[in-house]
Coordinates of C-alpha atoms in Angstrom, one line a residue:
Chain L
X500 CA 13.0 -6.7 49.4
X501 CA 15.5 -6.4 46.6
X502 CA 15.3 -8.5 43.4
X503 CA 18.0 -11.0 42.9
X504 CA 20.3 -10.0 40.1
X505 CA 20.0 -12.2 37.0
X506 CA 23.3 -13.9 36.3
X507 CA 22.4 -16.0 33.2
X508 CA 19.7 -16.0 30.6
X509 CA 18.7 -17.9 27.4
X510 CA 17.3 -15.9 24.6
X511 CA 15.5 -16.9 21.4
X512 CA 15.1 -14.9 18.2
X513 CA 13.2 -16.0 15.2
X514 CA 14.1 -16.5 11.6
X515 CA 12.5 -13.8 9.3
X516 CA 11.4 -13.5 5.8
X517 CA 12.3 -10.1 4.3
X518 CA 11.3 -8.5 1.0
X519 CA 8.0 -10.4 0.4
X520 CA 7.9 -9.6 -3.3
X521 CA 6.2 -6.2 -3.7
X522 CA 7.5 -5.5 -0.2
X523 CA 11.1 -5.3 -1.4
X524 CA 13.2 -3.7 1.3
X525 CA 10.1 -2.8 3.2
X526 CA 8.1 -5.8 4.5
X527 CA 9.5 -8.5 6.8
X528 CA 7.8 -11.2 9.0
X529 CA 9.0 -13.4 11.8
X530 CA 8.7 -17.2 11.6
X531 CA 7.8 -19.6 14.5
X532 CA 10.7 -21.7 13.3
X533 CA 13.6 -22.0 13.0
X534 CA 14.7 -19.9 16.0
X535 CA 18.2 -18.8 17.1
X536 CA 19.1 -19.6 20.7
X537 CA 21.8 -17.8 22.7
X538 CA 23.0 -17.9 26.3
X539 CA 24.3 -14.8 28.1
X540 CA 26.2 -15.0 31.4
X541 CA 27.2 -11.9 33.4
X542 CA 30.9 -11.2 33.6
X543 CA 32.6 -8.8 35.9
X544 CA 34.8 -7.3 33.1
X545 CA 33.1 -4.0 32.4
X546 CA 31.6 -3.7 28.9
X547 CA 33.5 -6.7 27.6
X548 CA 31.9 -9.5 25.5
X549 CA 33.4 -13.0 25.3
X550 CA 32.1 -15.5 22.8
X551 CA 31.7 -19.2 23.0
X552 CA 31.2 -20.7 19.6
X553 CA 30.1 -24.1 18.5
X554 CA 32.8 -26.7 17.7
X555 CA 34.0 -26.1 14.2
X556 CA 32.3 -22.8 13.9
X557 CA 33.8 -20.4 11.3
X558 CA 32.3 -17.3 12.8
X559 CA 34.6 -14.6 14.0
X560 CA 35.8 -15.1 17.6
X561 CA 36.6 -11.5 18.2
X562 CA 33.5 -9.9 19.8
X563 CA 33.9 -6.7 17.8
X564 CA 33.9 -8.6 14.4
X565 CA 31.1 -11.0 15.3
X566 CA 27.5 -9.9 14.7
X567 CA 26.2 -11.1 18.1
X568 CA 29.3 -9.7 19.8
X569 CA 29.0 -6.3 18.2
X570 CA 25.3 -6.0 19.0
X571 CA 25.9 -7.0 22.7
X572 CA 28.9 -4.6 23.0
X573 CA 26.8 -1.8 21.5
X574 CA 24.1 -2.3 24.1
X575 CA 26.6 -2.5 27.0
X576 CA 28.2 0.7 25.9
X577 CA 25.0 2.6 25.2
X578 CA 23.5 1.7 28.6
X579 CA 26.9 2.3 30.4
X580 CA 26.6 -1.2 31.9
X581 CA 29.0 -1.9 34.8
X582 CA 29.4 -5.6 33.7
X583 CA 30.4 -7.7 30.7
X584 CA 28.8 -10.7 29.0
X585 CA 29.8 -14.1 27.9
X586 CA 27.6 -15.1 24.9
X587 CA 27.3 -18.8 23.9
X588 CA 26.0 -19.1 20.4
X589 CA 24.1 -22.0 18.9
X590 CA 23.5 -21.3 15.2
X591 CA 20.1 -23.0 14.3
X592 CA 19.6 -20.6 11.3
X593 CA 22.3 -21.3 8.8
X594 CA 24.3 -18.2 7.6
X595 CA 23.5 -17.4 4.0
X596 CA 20.1 -19.0 4.1
X597 CA 18.2 -15.9 3.3
X598 CA 16.0 -16.1 6.4
X599 CA 17.6 -13.6 8.6
X600 CA 20.4 -15.6 10.2
X601 CA 22.5 -12.5 11.0
X602 CA 19.5 -10.5 12.2
X603 CA 18.5 -13.3 14.5
X604 CA 22.0 -13.4 16.0
X605 CA 22.1 -9.7 16.5
X606 CA 18.6 -9.6 18.1
X607 CA 19.2 -12.7 20.3
X608 CA 22.4 -11.0 21.6
X609 CA 20.7 -7.7 22.5
X610 CA 17.7 -9.4 24.0
X611 CA 19.9 -11.7 26.1
X612 CA 22.2 -8.9 27.2
X613 CA 19.2 -6.6 28.0
X614 CA 17.8 -9.2 30.3
X615 CA 20.9 -8.8 32.5
X616 CA 20.5 -5.1 32.8
X617 CA 18.9 -3.6 35.9
X618 CA 16.1 -2.2 33.8
X619 CA 14.8 -3.0 30.4
X620 CA 15.9 -0.5 27.7
X621 CA 13.5 0.8 25.2
X622 CA 12.7 -1.3 22.1
X623 CA 14.1 1.6 20.0
X624 CA 17.5 1.2 21.7
X625 CA 17.4 -2.6 21.3
X626 CA 16.6 -2.2 17.6
X627 CA 19.4 0.3 17.2
X628 CA 22.0 -2.0 18.9
X629 CA 20.8 -5.0 16.8
X630 CA 21.3 -2.9 13.7
X631 CA 24.9 -2.2 14.8
X632 CA 25.4 -6.0 14.6
X633 CA 23.4 -6.5 11.4
X634 CA 25.5 -3.8 9.8
X635 CA 28.6 -6.0 10.1
X636 CA 26.9 -8.6 7.9
X637 CA 25.1 -6.5 5.3
X638 CA 27.0 -3.3 5.4
X639 CA 23.7 -1.4 5.8
X640 CA 21.3 -0.6 8.5
X641 CA 18.3 -2.4 6.9
X642 CA 15.5 -3.0 9.4
X643 CA 13.5 -5.5 7.3
X644 CA 14.9 -8.6 9.1
X645 CA 15.9 -7.1 12.4
X646 CA 12.6 -5.4 13.2
X647 CA 10.4 -8.5 12.8
X648 CA 13.0 -10.6 14.6
X649 CA 12.8 -8.2 17.5
X650 CA 9.2 -7.3 17.6
X651 CA 7.7 -10.4 16.0
X652 CA 4.8 -10.2 13.5
X653 CA 4.7 -8.5 10.2
X654 CA 6.5 -5.2 10.1
X655 CA 6.7 -2.4 7.5
X656 CA 10.0 -0.6 7.9
X657 CA 11.3 2.1 5.7
X658 CA 13.8 4.8 5.9
X659 CA 11.4 7.6 5.1
X660 CA 8.7 7.1 7.6
X661 CA 7.5 5.1 10.6
X662 CA 8.0 1.5 11.5
X663 CA 4.6 -0.1 11.4
X664 CA 3.4 -3.4 12.9
X665 CA 0.6 -4.7 10.7
X666 CA -2.2 -7.0 11.7
X667 CA -1.0 -10.5 11.1
X668 CA -2.7 -12.8 8.5
X669 CA -3.3 -16.4 9.6
X670 CA -0.9 -18.1 7.2
X671 CA 1.0 -21.4 7.3
X672 CA 4.3 -20.8 5.5
X673 CA 6.6 -23.4 3.9
X674 CA 10.2 -22.3 3.8
X675 CA 12.6 -24.2 1.4
X676 CA 16.3 -23.7 1.9
X677 CA 18.3 -25.3 -0.9
X678 CA 21.8 -25.4 0.5
X679 CA 23.6 -23.4 -2.2
X680 CA 25.3 -20.0 -1.9
X681 CA 23.7 -16.8 -3.3
X682 CA 25.9 -13.8 -2.8
X683 CA 23.8 -10.8 -1.6
X684 CA 26.0 -8.5 -3.7
X685 CA 25.1 -10.5 -6.9
X686 CA 21.5 -10.6 -5.9
X687 CA 21.6 -6.8 -5.6
X688 CA 23.5 -6.4 -8.9
X689 CA 20.9 -8.2 -11.0
X690 CA 18.1 -5.9 -9.9
X691 CA 16.8 -3.5 -12.6
X692 CA 17.7 0.1 -11.9
X693 CA 14.4 1.4 -13.4
X694 CA 10.9 -0.1 -13.4
X695 CA 8.2 0.5 -16.1
X696 CA 5.6 3.0 -14.9
X697 CA 2.8 0.5 -15.4
X698 CA 4.7 -2.1 -13.3
X699 CA 5.2 0.5 -10.6
X700 CA 1.5 1.3 -10.6
X701 CA 0.5 -2.3 -10.5
X702 CA 2.8 -2.9 -7.6
X703 CA 1.3 0.1 -5.8
X704 CA -2.2 -1.4 -6.3
X705 CA -1.2 -4.8 -4.9
X706 CA 0.6 -3.2 -2.0
X707 CA -2.6 -1.2 -1.2
X708 CA -4.6 -4.4 -1.4
X709 CA -2.2 -6.3 0.8
X710 CA -2.3 -3.7 3.6
X711 CA -6.1 -3.4 3.3
X712 CA -6.5 -7.2 3.4
X713 CA -4.2 -7.5 6.5
X714 CA -6.4 -4.9 8.3
X715 CA -9.7 -6.6 7.3
X716 CA -8.6 -10.1 8.1
X717 CA -8.7 -11.3 4.6
X718 CA -5.9 -13.9 4.8
X719 CA -6.2 -15.3 1.4
X720 CA -6.5 -12.0 -0.4
X721 CA -3.5 -10.7 1.6
X722 CA -1.4 -13.7 0.3
X723 CA -2.8 -13.3 -3.2
X724 CA -1.8 -9.6 -3.2
X725 CA 1.9 -10.4 -2.7
X726 CA 2.7 -10.3 -6.4
X727 CA 6.3 -10.4 -7.5
X728 CA 6.5 -8.0 -10.4
X729 CA 10.1 -6.8 -10.5
X730 CA 12.4 -8.3 -7.9
X731 CA 11.6 -12.0 -8.3
X732 CA 11.7 -12.0 -12.1
X733 CA 15.2 -10.5 -12.0
X734 CA 16.5 -12.9 -9.3
X735 CA 14.8 -16.2 -10.0
X736 CA 17.7 -17.5 -12.2
X737 CA 20.0 -17.3 -9.1
X738 CA 17.8 -19.8 -7.2
X739 CA 18.1 -23.4 -8.3
X740 CA 14.8 -24.9 -9.6
X741 CA 12.8 -21.8 -8.5
X742 CA 10.4 -22.0 -11.4
X743 CA 9.6 -25.7 -10.7
X744 CA 9.3 -24.9 -7.0
X745 CA 6.7 -22.3 -7.9
X746 CA 4.7 -24.5 -10.2
X747 CA 4.7 -27.3 -7.6
X748 CA 3.8 -25.1 -4.6
X749 CA 1.0 -23.3 -6.4
X750 CA -0.4 -26.5 -7.8
X751 CA -0.5 -28.0 -4.3
X752 CA -2.4 -25.2 -2.7
X753 CA 0.0 -22.3 -2.0
X754 CA -1.6 -19.0 -2.7
X755 CA 1.7 -17.2 -3.5
X756 CA 5.4 -17.3 -2.7
X757 CA 8.7 -15.9 -3.7
X758 CA 12.3 -15.5 -2.7
X759 CA 13.1 -14.9 0.9
X760 CA 15.5 -12.0 1.4
X761 CA 18.0 -12.4 -1.5
X762 CA 17.7 -16.2 -1.4
X763 CA 18.4 -19.0 -1.7
X764 CA 15.4 -19.8 0.5
X765 CA 12.0 -19.5 -0.9
X766 CA 8.7 -19.1 0.9
X767 CA 5.3 -20.5 0.0
X768 CA 2.1 -19.2 1.7
X769 CA -0.7 -21.6 2.5
X770 CA -3.9 -21.2 4.4
X771 CA -3.9 -24.6 6.2
X772 CA -1.4 -27.0 7.7
X773 CA -2.6 -29.7 5.4
X774 CA -1.8 -27.7 2.3
X775 CA 1.5 -26.7 3.7
X776 CA 2.4 -30.3 4.3
X777 CA 1.5 -31.2 0.8
X778 CA 3.6 -28.3 -0.5
X779 CA 6.5 -29.3 1.7
X780 CA 6.3 -32.9 0.5
X781 CA 6.3 -31.8 -3.2
X782 CA 9.2 -29.5 -2.8
X783 CA 11.2 -32.1 -0.9
X784 CA 10.6 -34.6 -3.7
X785 CA 11.9 -32.1 -6.3
X786 CA 15.0 -31.4 -4.2
X787 CA 15.7 -35.1 -3.7
X788 CA 15.3 -35.8 -7.4
X789 CA 17.7 -33.0 -8.1
X790 CA 20.0 -34.4 -5.4
X791 CA 20.2 -31.0 -3.8
X792 CA 20.9 -30.7 0.0
X793 CA 18.1 -28.7 1.5
X794 CA 16.1 -28.0 4.6
X795 CA 12.4 -27.2 4.9
X796 CA 10.3 -25.6 7.6
X797 CA 6.6 -25.2 8.2
X798 CA 5.9 -22.1 10.1
X799 CA 3.3 -19.6 11.1
X800 CA 3.9 -15.9 11.6
X801 CA 5.6 -15.5 15.0
X802 CA 3.8 -12.7 16.8
X803 CA 5.9 -13.0 20.0
X804 CA 9.3 -11.9 18.6
X805 CA 12.5 -12.4 20.5
X806 CA 12.5 -13.1 24.3
X807 CA 14.8 -14.1 27.1
X808 CA 14.3 -16.4 30.1
X809 CA 16.5 -16.3 33.2
X810 CA 18.5 -19.5 33.9
X811 CA 19.2 -20.8 37.3
Chain G
X1310 CA -51.4 -2.1 -2.9
X1311 CA -49.2 -1.3 -5.9
X1312 CA -46.4 1.3 -5.6
X1313 CA -47.0 4.3 -7.8
X1314 CA -44.5 4.4 -10.7
X1315 CA -41.9 7.1 -10.4
X1316 CA -42.2 9.6 -13.3
X1317 CA -39.4 12.1 -12.6
X1318 CA -36.4 12.2 -10.4
X1319 CA -33.5 14.5 -9.6
X1320 CA -30.0 13.0 -9.2
X1321 CA -26.8 14.3 -7.7
X1322 CA -23.3 13.0 -8.4
X1323 CA -20.2 14.4 -6.7
X1324 CA -17.0 15.8 -8.2
X1325 CA -14.0 13.6 -7.5
X1326 CA -10.3 13.8 -7.2
X1327 CA -8.4 11.0 -8.9
X1328 CA -4.7 10.0 -8.8
X1329 CA -3.9 11.4 -5.4
X1330 CA -0.1 11.4 -6.1
X1331 CA 1.2 7.9 -5.3
X1332 CA -2.3 6.7 -6.0
X1333 CA -1.8 7.4 -9.7
X1334 CA -4.6 5.7 -11.7
X1335 CA -5.6 3.9 -8.5
X1336 CA -7.1 6.1 -5.8
X1337 CA -10.0 8.4 -6.1
X1338 CA -12.2 10.2 -3.6
X1339 CA -15.6 11.9 -3.8
X1340 CA -16.1 15.6 -2.7
X1341 CA -19.0 17.1 -0.9
X1342 CA -18.9 19.9 -3.4
X1343 CA -19.2 20.7 -6.2
X1344 CA -21.9 18.2 -7.3
X1345 CA -23.6 17.6 -10.6
X1346 CA -27.4 17.7 -10.7
X1347 CA -29.5 16.0 -13.4
X1348 CA -33.2 15.5 -13.9
X1349 CA -34.7 12.4 -15.5
X1350 CA -38.3 12.1 -16.8
X1351 CA -39.9 9.0 -18.0
X1352 CA -40.7 8.9 -21.7
X1353 CA -42.9 6.3 -23.5
X1354 CA -40.4 5.8 -26.3
X1355 CA -38.7 2.5 -25.5
X1356 CA -34.9 2.8 -24.8
X1357 CA -34.6 6.3 -26.2
X1358 CA -32.8 9.1 -24.4
X1359 CA -33.5 12.8 -25.1
X1360 CA -31.3 15.6 -23.8
X1361 CA -32.2 19.0 -22.6
X1362 CA -29.0 21.1 -22.3
X1363 CA -28.4 24.5 -20.7
X1364 CA -28.6 27.5 -22.9
X1365 CA -25.4 28.0 -24.8
X1366 CA -24.1 24.5 -23.9
X1367 CA -21.6 23.1 -26.3
X1368 CA -22.1 19.5 -25.2
X1369 CA -23.3 17.0 -27.9
X1370 CA -27.0 17.0 -28.3
X1371 CA -27.2 13.5 -29.7
X1372 CA -27.7 11.1 -26.8
X1373 CA -25.3 8.5 -28.2
X1374 CA -22.4 11.1 -28.4
X1375 CA -23.1 12.7 -25.0
X1376 CA -21.6 11.2 -21.9
X1377 CA -24.8 11.3 -19.8
X1378 CA -26.9 10.2 -22.8
X1379 CA -24.6 7.2 -23.6
X1380 CA -24.6 6.1 -19.9
X1381 CA -28.4 6.3 -19.6
X1382 CA -28.8 4.5 -23.0
X1383 CA -26.5 1.7 -21.8
X1384 CA -28.6 1.2 -18.6
X1385 CA -31.9 1.2 -20.5
X1386 CA -30.6 -1.4 -22.9
X1387 CA -28.9 -3.6 -20.4
X1388 CA -32.0 -3.7 -18.2
X1389 CA -34.3 -4.1 -21.3
X1390 CA -36.3 -1.2 -20.0
X1391 CA -39.8 -0.6 -21.6
X1392 CA -39.5 3.1 -21.5
X1393 CA -37.2 6.0 -22.4
X1394 CA -35.7 9.0 -20.5
X1395 CA -35.5 12.7 -21.0
X1396 CA -32.4 14.0 -19.2
X1397 CA -32.1 17.6 -18.2
X1398 CA -28.4 18.5 -17.6
X1399 CA -27.1 21.2 -15.3
X1400 CA -23.3 21.4 -15.5
X1401 CA -22.0 22.5 -12.1
X1402 CA -18.6 20.8 -12.6
X1403 CA -16.9 22.5 -15.5
X1404 CA -15.6 20.1 -18.2
X1405 CA -11.8 20.0 -18.3
X1406 CA -11.5 21.0 -14.6
X1407 CA -9.8 17.8 -13.6
X1408 CA -12.3 17.0 -10.8
X1409 CA -14.3 14.3 -12.7
X1410 CA -16.8 16.4 -14.6
X1411 CA -17.5 13.6 -17.2
X1412 CA -17.6 10.9 -14.5
X1413 CA -20.2 12.9 -12.5
X1414 CA -22.3 13.3 -15.6
X1415 CA -22.2 9.6 -16.4
X1416 CA -22.9 8.6 -12.8
X1417 CA -25.7 11.2 -12.4
X1418 CA -27.3 9.9 -15.6
X1419 CA -27.3 6.2 -14.6
X1420 CA -28.4 6.9 -11.0
X1421 CA -31.3 9.1 -12.3
X1422 CA -32.3 6.5 -14.9
X1423 CA -32.0 3.7 -12.4
X1424 CA -34.5 5.4 -10.1
X1425 CA -37.1 5.1 -12.8
X1426 CA -36.7 1.3 -13.1
X1427 CA -39.1 -1.1 -11.4
X1428 CA -36.2 -2.4 -9.3
X1429 CA -32.8 -1.1 -8.5
X1430 CA -30.0 -2.7 -10.6
X1431 CA -26.8 -3.9 -8.9
X1432 CA -24.0 -1.3 -8.2
X1433 CA -21.8 -3.3 -10.6
X1434 CA -24.2 -2.8 -13.4
X1435 CA -24.5 0.9 -12.6
X1436 CA -20.7 1.2 -12.6
X1437 CA -20.4 -0.6 -15.9
X1438 CA -23.0 1.7 -17.6
X1439 CA -21.4 4.8 -16.2
X1440 CA -18.1 3.6 -17.6
X1441 CA -19.8 3.3 -21.0
X1442 CA -20.4 7.1 -20.7
X1443 CA -17.0 7.9 -19.3
X1444 CA -15.3 6.0 -22.1
X1445 CA -16.7 8.6 -24.5
X1446 CA -14.7 11.3 -22.7
X1447 CA -11.5 9.6 -21.9
X1448 CA -11.3 6.8 -24.4
X1449 CA -10.7 4.3 -21.5
X1450 CA -12.7 2.6 -18.9
X1451 CA -10.8 4.0 -15.9
X1452 CA -12.8 3.7 -12.6
X1453 CA -10.8 6.2 -10.6
X1454 CA -13.3 9.0 -11.0
X1455 CA -16.4 7.0 -11.8
X1456 CA -16.2 4.6 -8.8
X1457 CA -16.0 7.3 -6.1
X1458 CA -18.6 9.4 -7.8
X1459 CA -21.0 6.4 -7.7
X1460 CA -20.1 4.8 -4.3
X1461 CA -18.8 7.9 -2.5
X1462 CA -15.8 7.8 -0.2
X1463 CA -12.3 6.8 -1.0
X1464 CA -11.9 4.1 -3.5
X1465 CA -9.0 2.0 -4.7
X1466 CA -9.8 0.7 -8.1
X1467 CA -7.4 -1.2 -10.3
X1468 CA -7.6 -3.4 -13.4
X1469 CA -5.8 -6.3 -11.7
X1470 CA -7.8 -6.9 -8.5
X1471 CA -10.8 -5.8 -6.5
X1472 CA -12.5 -2.5 -6.1
X1473 CA -11.9 -1.5 -2.5
X1474 CA -13.8 1.2 -0.4
X1475 CA -11.3 2.4 2.2
X1476 CA -12.0 3.9 5.6
X1477 CA -12.3 7.6 5.0
X1478 CA -9.9 10.1 6.7
X1479 CA -11.4 13.2 8.3
X1480 CA -9.9 15.8 6.0
X1481 CA -11.0 19.2 4.8
X1482 CA -9.8 19.6 1.2
X1483 CA -9.3 22.8 -0.7
X1484 CA -9.7 22.5 -4.4
X1485 CA -8.3 25.2 -6.7
X1486 CA -9.4 25.3 -10.3
X1487 CA -7.4 27.8 -12.3
X1488 CA -9.5 28.1 -15.5
X1489 CA -6.9 27.1 -18.1
X1490 CA -6.9 24.1 -20.3
X1491 CA -4.7 21.1 -19.7
X1492 CA -5.0 18.5 -22.4
X1493 CA -5.2 15.0 -20.9
X1494 CA -3.2 13.6 -23.8
X1495 CA -0.4 16.1 -23.0
X1496 CA -0.6 15.3 -19.3
X1497 CA -0.2 11.6 -20.3
X1498 CA 2.7 12.3 -22.7
X1499 CA 4.9 14.0 -20.1
X1500 CA 4.8 11.0 -17.7
X1501 CA 8.1 9.1 -17.4
X1502 CA 7.9 5.7 -19.0
X1503 CA 10.2 4.2 -16.3
X1504 CA 10.7 5.0 -12.6
X1505 CA 14.0 4.5 -10.7
X1506 CA 13.8 1.4 -8.5
X1507 CA 14.4 3.4 -5.3
X1508 CA 11.5 5.8 -6.2
X1509 CA 9.2 2.8 -6.8
X1510 CA 10.2 1.3 -3.4
X1511 CA 9.6 4.7 -1.7
X1512 CA 6.2 5.0 -3.3
X1513 CA 5.3 1.5 -2.1
X1514 CA 6.3 2.4 1.4
X1515 CA 4.2 5.5 1.4
X1516 CA 1.3 3.7 -0.2
X1517 CA 1.5 1.0 2.6
X1518 CA 1.6 3.7 5.2
X1519 CA -1.4 5.5 3.6
X1520 CA -3.6 2.5 3.6
X1521 CA -2.5 1.6 7.1
X1522 CA -3.2 5.1 8.4
X1523 CA -6.7 5.1 6.8
X1524 CA -7.5 1.9 8.7
X1525 CA -6.1 3.1 12.0
X1526 CA -7.8 6.5 11.8
X1527 CA -4.6 8.4 11.6
X1528 CA -5.9 11.3 9.5
X1529 CA -2.7 13.4 9.5
X1530 CA -0.4 10.5 8.8
X1531 CA -2.7 9.4 5.9
X1532 CA -2.4 12.9 4.4
X1533 CA 1.3 13.0 5.0
X1534 CA 1.8 9.7 3.2
X1535 CA 0.4 11.0 0.0
X1536 CA 3.8 11.8 -1.4
X1537 CA 4.1 12.8 -5.0
X1538 CA 7.3 11.1 -6.2
X1539 CA 6.9 10.6 -10.0
X1540 CA 3.6 11.9 -11.4
X1541 CA 3.5 15.4 -10.0
X1542 CA 7.1 16.3 -10.7
X1543 CA 6.6 15.4 -14.4
X1544 CA 3.3 17.4 -14.7
X1545 CA 3.7 20.4 -12.5
X1546 CA 5.0 22.6 -15.3
X1547 CA 1.6 22.2 -17.0
X1548 CA -0.3 23.7 -14.1
X1549 CA 0.1 27.5 -13.7
X1550 CA 1.8 28.6 -10.5
X1551 CA 1.7 25.1 -9.1
X1552 CA 4.9 25.5 -7.2
X1553 CA 3.8 28.8 -5.6
X1554 CA 0.4 27.2 -4.7
X1555 CA 2.2 24.3 -3.0
X1556 CA 4.4 26.7 -1.0
X1557 CA 1.4 28.8 0.0
X1558 CA -0.8 25.8 0.9
X1559 CA 1.8 24.0 2.9
X1560 CA 2.9 27.2 4.8
X1561 CA -0.8 27.9 5.7
X1562 CA -1.4 24.4 7.2
X1563 CA -2.1 22.0 4.4
X1564 CA -0.5 18.6 5.1
X1565 CA -0.1 17.6 1.5
X1566 CA -1.6 18.2 -1.9
X1567 CA -1.1 17.7 -5.6
X1568 CA -2.7 17.7 -9.0
X1569 CA -6.3 16.5 -9.2
X1570 CA -6.6 14.0 -12.1
X1571 CA -4.5 15.4 -14.9
X1572 CA -5.2 19.0 -13.8
X1573 CA -5.5 22.0 -13.9
X1574 CA -7.2 21.7 -10.5
X1575 CA -5.0 21.1 -7.5
X1576 CA -6.1 19.8 -4.1
X1577 CA -4.7 20.7 -0.7
X1578 CA -5.5 18.5 2.3
X1579 CA -6.1 20.2 5.7
X1580 CA -7.2 18.8 9.0
X1581 CA -9.5 21.7 10.1
X1582 CA -11.9 24.1 8.4
X1583 CA -9.9 27.0 9.7
X1584 CA -6.7 25.8 8.0
X1585 CA -8.7 25.1 4.8
X1586 CA -10.1 28.7 4.8
X1587 CA -6.6 30.1 5.3
X1588 CA -5.3 28.0 2.5
X1589 CA -8.2 29.0 0.2
X1590 CA -7.6 32.7 1.0
X1591 CA -3.9 32.4 0.2
X1592 CA -4.5 30.6 -3.1
X1593 CA -7.2 33.1 -4.1
X1594 CA -4.8 35.9 -3.5
X1595 CA -2.2 34.3 -5.6
X1596 CA -4.6 33.8 -8.5
X1597 CA -5.9 37.3 -8.2
X1598 CA -2.4 38.7 -8.3
X1599 CA -1.7 36.6 -11.4
X1600 CA -5.1 37.8 -12.9
X1601 CA -6.1 34.2 -13.5
X1602 CA -9.8 33.2 -13.6
X1603 CA -10.3 30.5 -11.0
X1604 CA -12.8 28.7 -8.7
X1605 CA -12.1 27.3 -5.3
X1606 CA -14.1 24.8 -3.2
X1607 CA -13.7 23.7 0.4
X1608 CA -14.9 20.1 0.7
X1609 CA -14.8 17.0 2.9
X1610 CA -14.8 13.5 1.6
X1611 CA -18.3 12.7 0.4
X1612 CA -19.2 9.3 1.9
X1613 CA -22.7 9.2 0.4
X1614 CA -21.9 9.1 -3.3
X1615 CA -24.5 9.7 -6.0
X1616 CA -28.3 9.5 -5.2
X1617 CA -31.6 10.3 -6.7
X1618 CA -34.8 11.7 -5.2
X1619 CA -38.2 11.3 -6.9
X1620 CA -39.9 14.6 -7.9
X1621 CA -43.6 15.2 -7.9

């Protein structure tokens, strides 16, 4: 019996929160929502990628210049595929939101394309191809959004050692996306170049406590340990009403929170859905009073990661 | 039936390694050797401490000025004891060695004195009284030697959060004590006041990997993660032949190592006794060639901590 060749798949890849305060450039986690959805259809043109964008989309139409297209191309080339792919993109995660829109596109594209291959490539190869896409967006091969989008869960990724999937705390996270633009380059430029020794030592202590709490299932302590000692304070002024958001979220039950990626989204960690709903309501009121367009999400940590389902 | 009152005890408290590179001011571990030994005998004089020092000892004879005396006094006062204590000190851990000599004295004194009390005080109280003694030596209430000497094991202690006992890696540690003086004040003064952001982030990554590796029983990875990115490089010139020690230790099988406390002792982490013996031999040869008085110890992590045994 030979398996029927898959002709078309739909893939999902989650939004992600990178940085996580003391986890600057290191920690990232996958959200249960929003998720990016992408369809891939087998084409006979060898190692070619064609894109179908949504109406009015301003994303690049040339596969090589598009994050999803580049990622899919990279996988086709590296696996020496004897076919091509038509990708249909549906952007659910707004570009520039700070919750891993480009990483989700890149990951959805590789996971969808991989599902058309005769055998599943290694996760390392998928990660590598997704990074080829992500690089188009950020100019760097940072794993902190791509890795959790692909693997799911809470991932420690750094250039100097291993990629580590950590035990996942049972959190309910409120994400607030005020629809303003924060340029990543500016968010980088406001960072301090040096950190006082005492701040560095404090950060190390909180990081140690965070990892320990994840391993011992101390969900509240893990959230509490996510102090923001040097990145947030430098960037907060770039995020509209960040200070008020923080006051509201903490007063309504969030344990901690901060800037997601380089903003403008912020995340607020709660221990129950009830608290999360109260925090979401409070943040929405603030945004409405300020007449600021925004989106909110209530999410848990997504332990599944990206996946694809064959379509008939 | 009433229990017979204990009249005399002997207590042991271990030497400790504090700092542990990226664990500067945070991490400390207890050694199986050397250990400090101290005898306590009940006196009828209420809340008085009398000291018996070794012949030729230069330690203060007045209880209130002596680390062990002060710690014992503090415990007698805080428990409103109706007796006093004669402490007989036997210094096995040389003062100024950088392996927690003063912490071991303070801890041995409180553990010995506590064993004479009608009921055992809390560990928190014992820690607090030991810190009263340690403060005499260092001018600060740092827990990074005192906590592991008291509790045993590998302890994360910081001023901002909890005290955490971590799962203990299965290491064999070589300690080299070149008998020179390093003034703690000088060792403090050479530290950088600020750290480059990238160094801070790298340290955070290694700390995360260290705590994760302890929890997952990855003994080698835990040792490997103990990078020394900012403290060691600033202090190495204060430790004679440190660079050569490092080269020798790593070439003979040590996974990592660094300066213990503020020196002059250094520690070298191995995975087997055989490697540790080779490293010890190599380091001893170097010291002999340099005609430098020294001591070495081969030790594991002491998970028992300080204890007392009644004497008849």
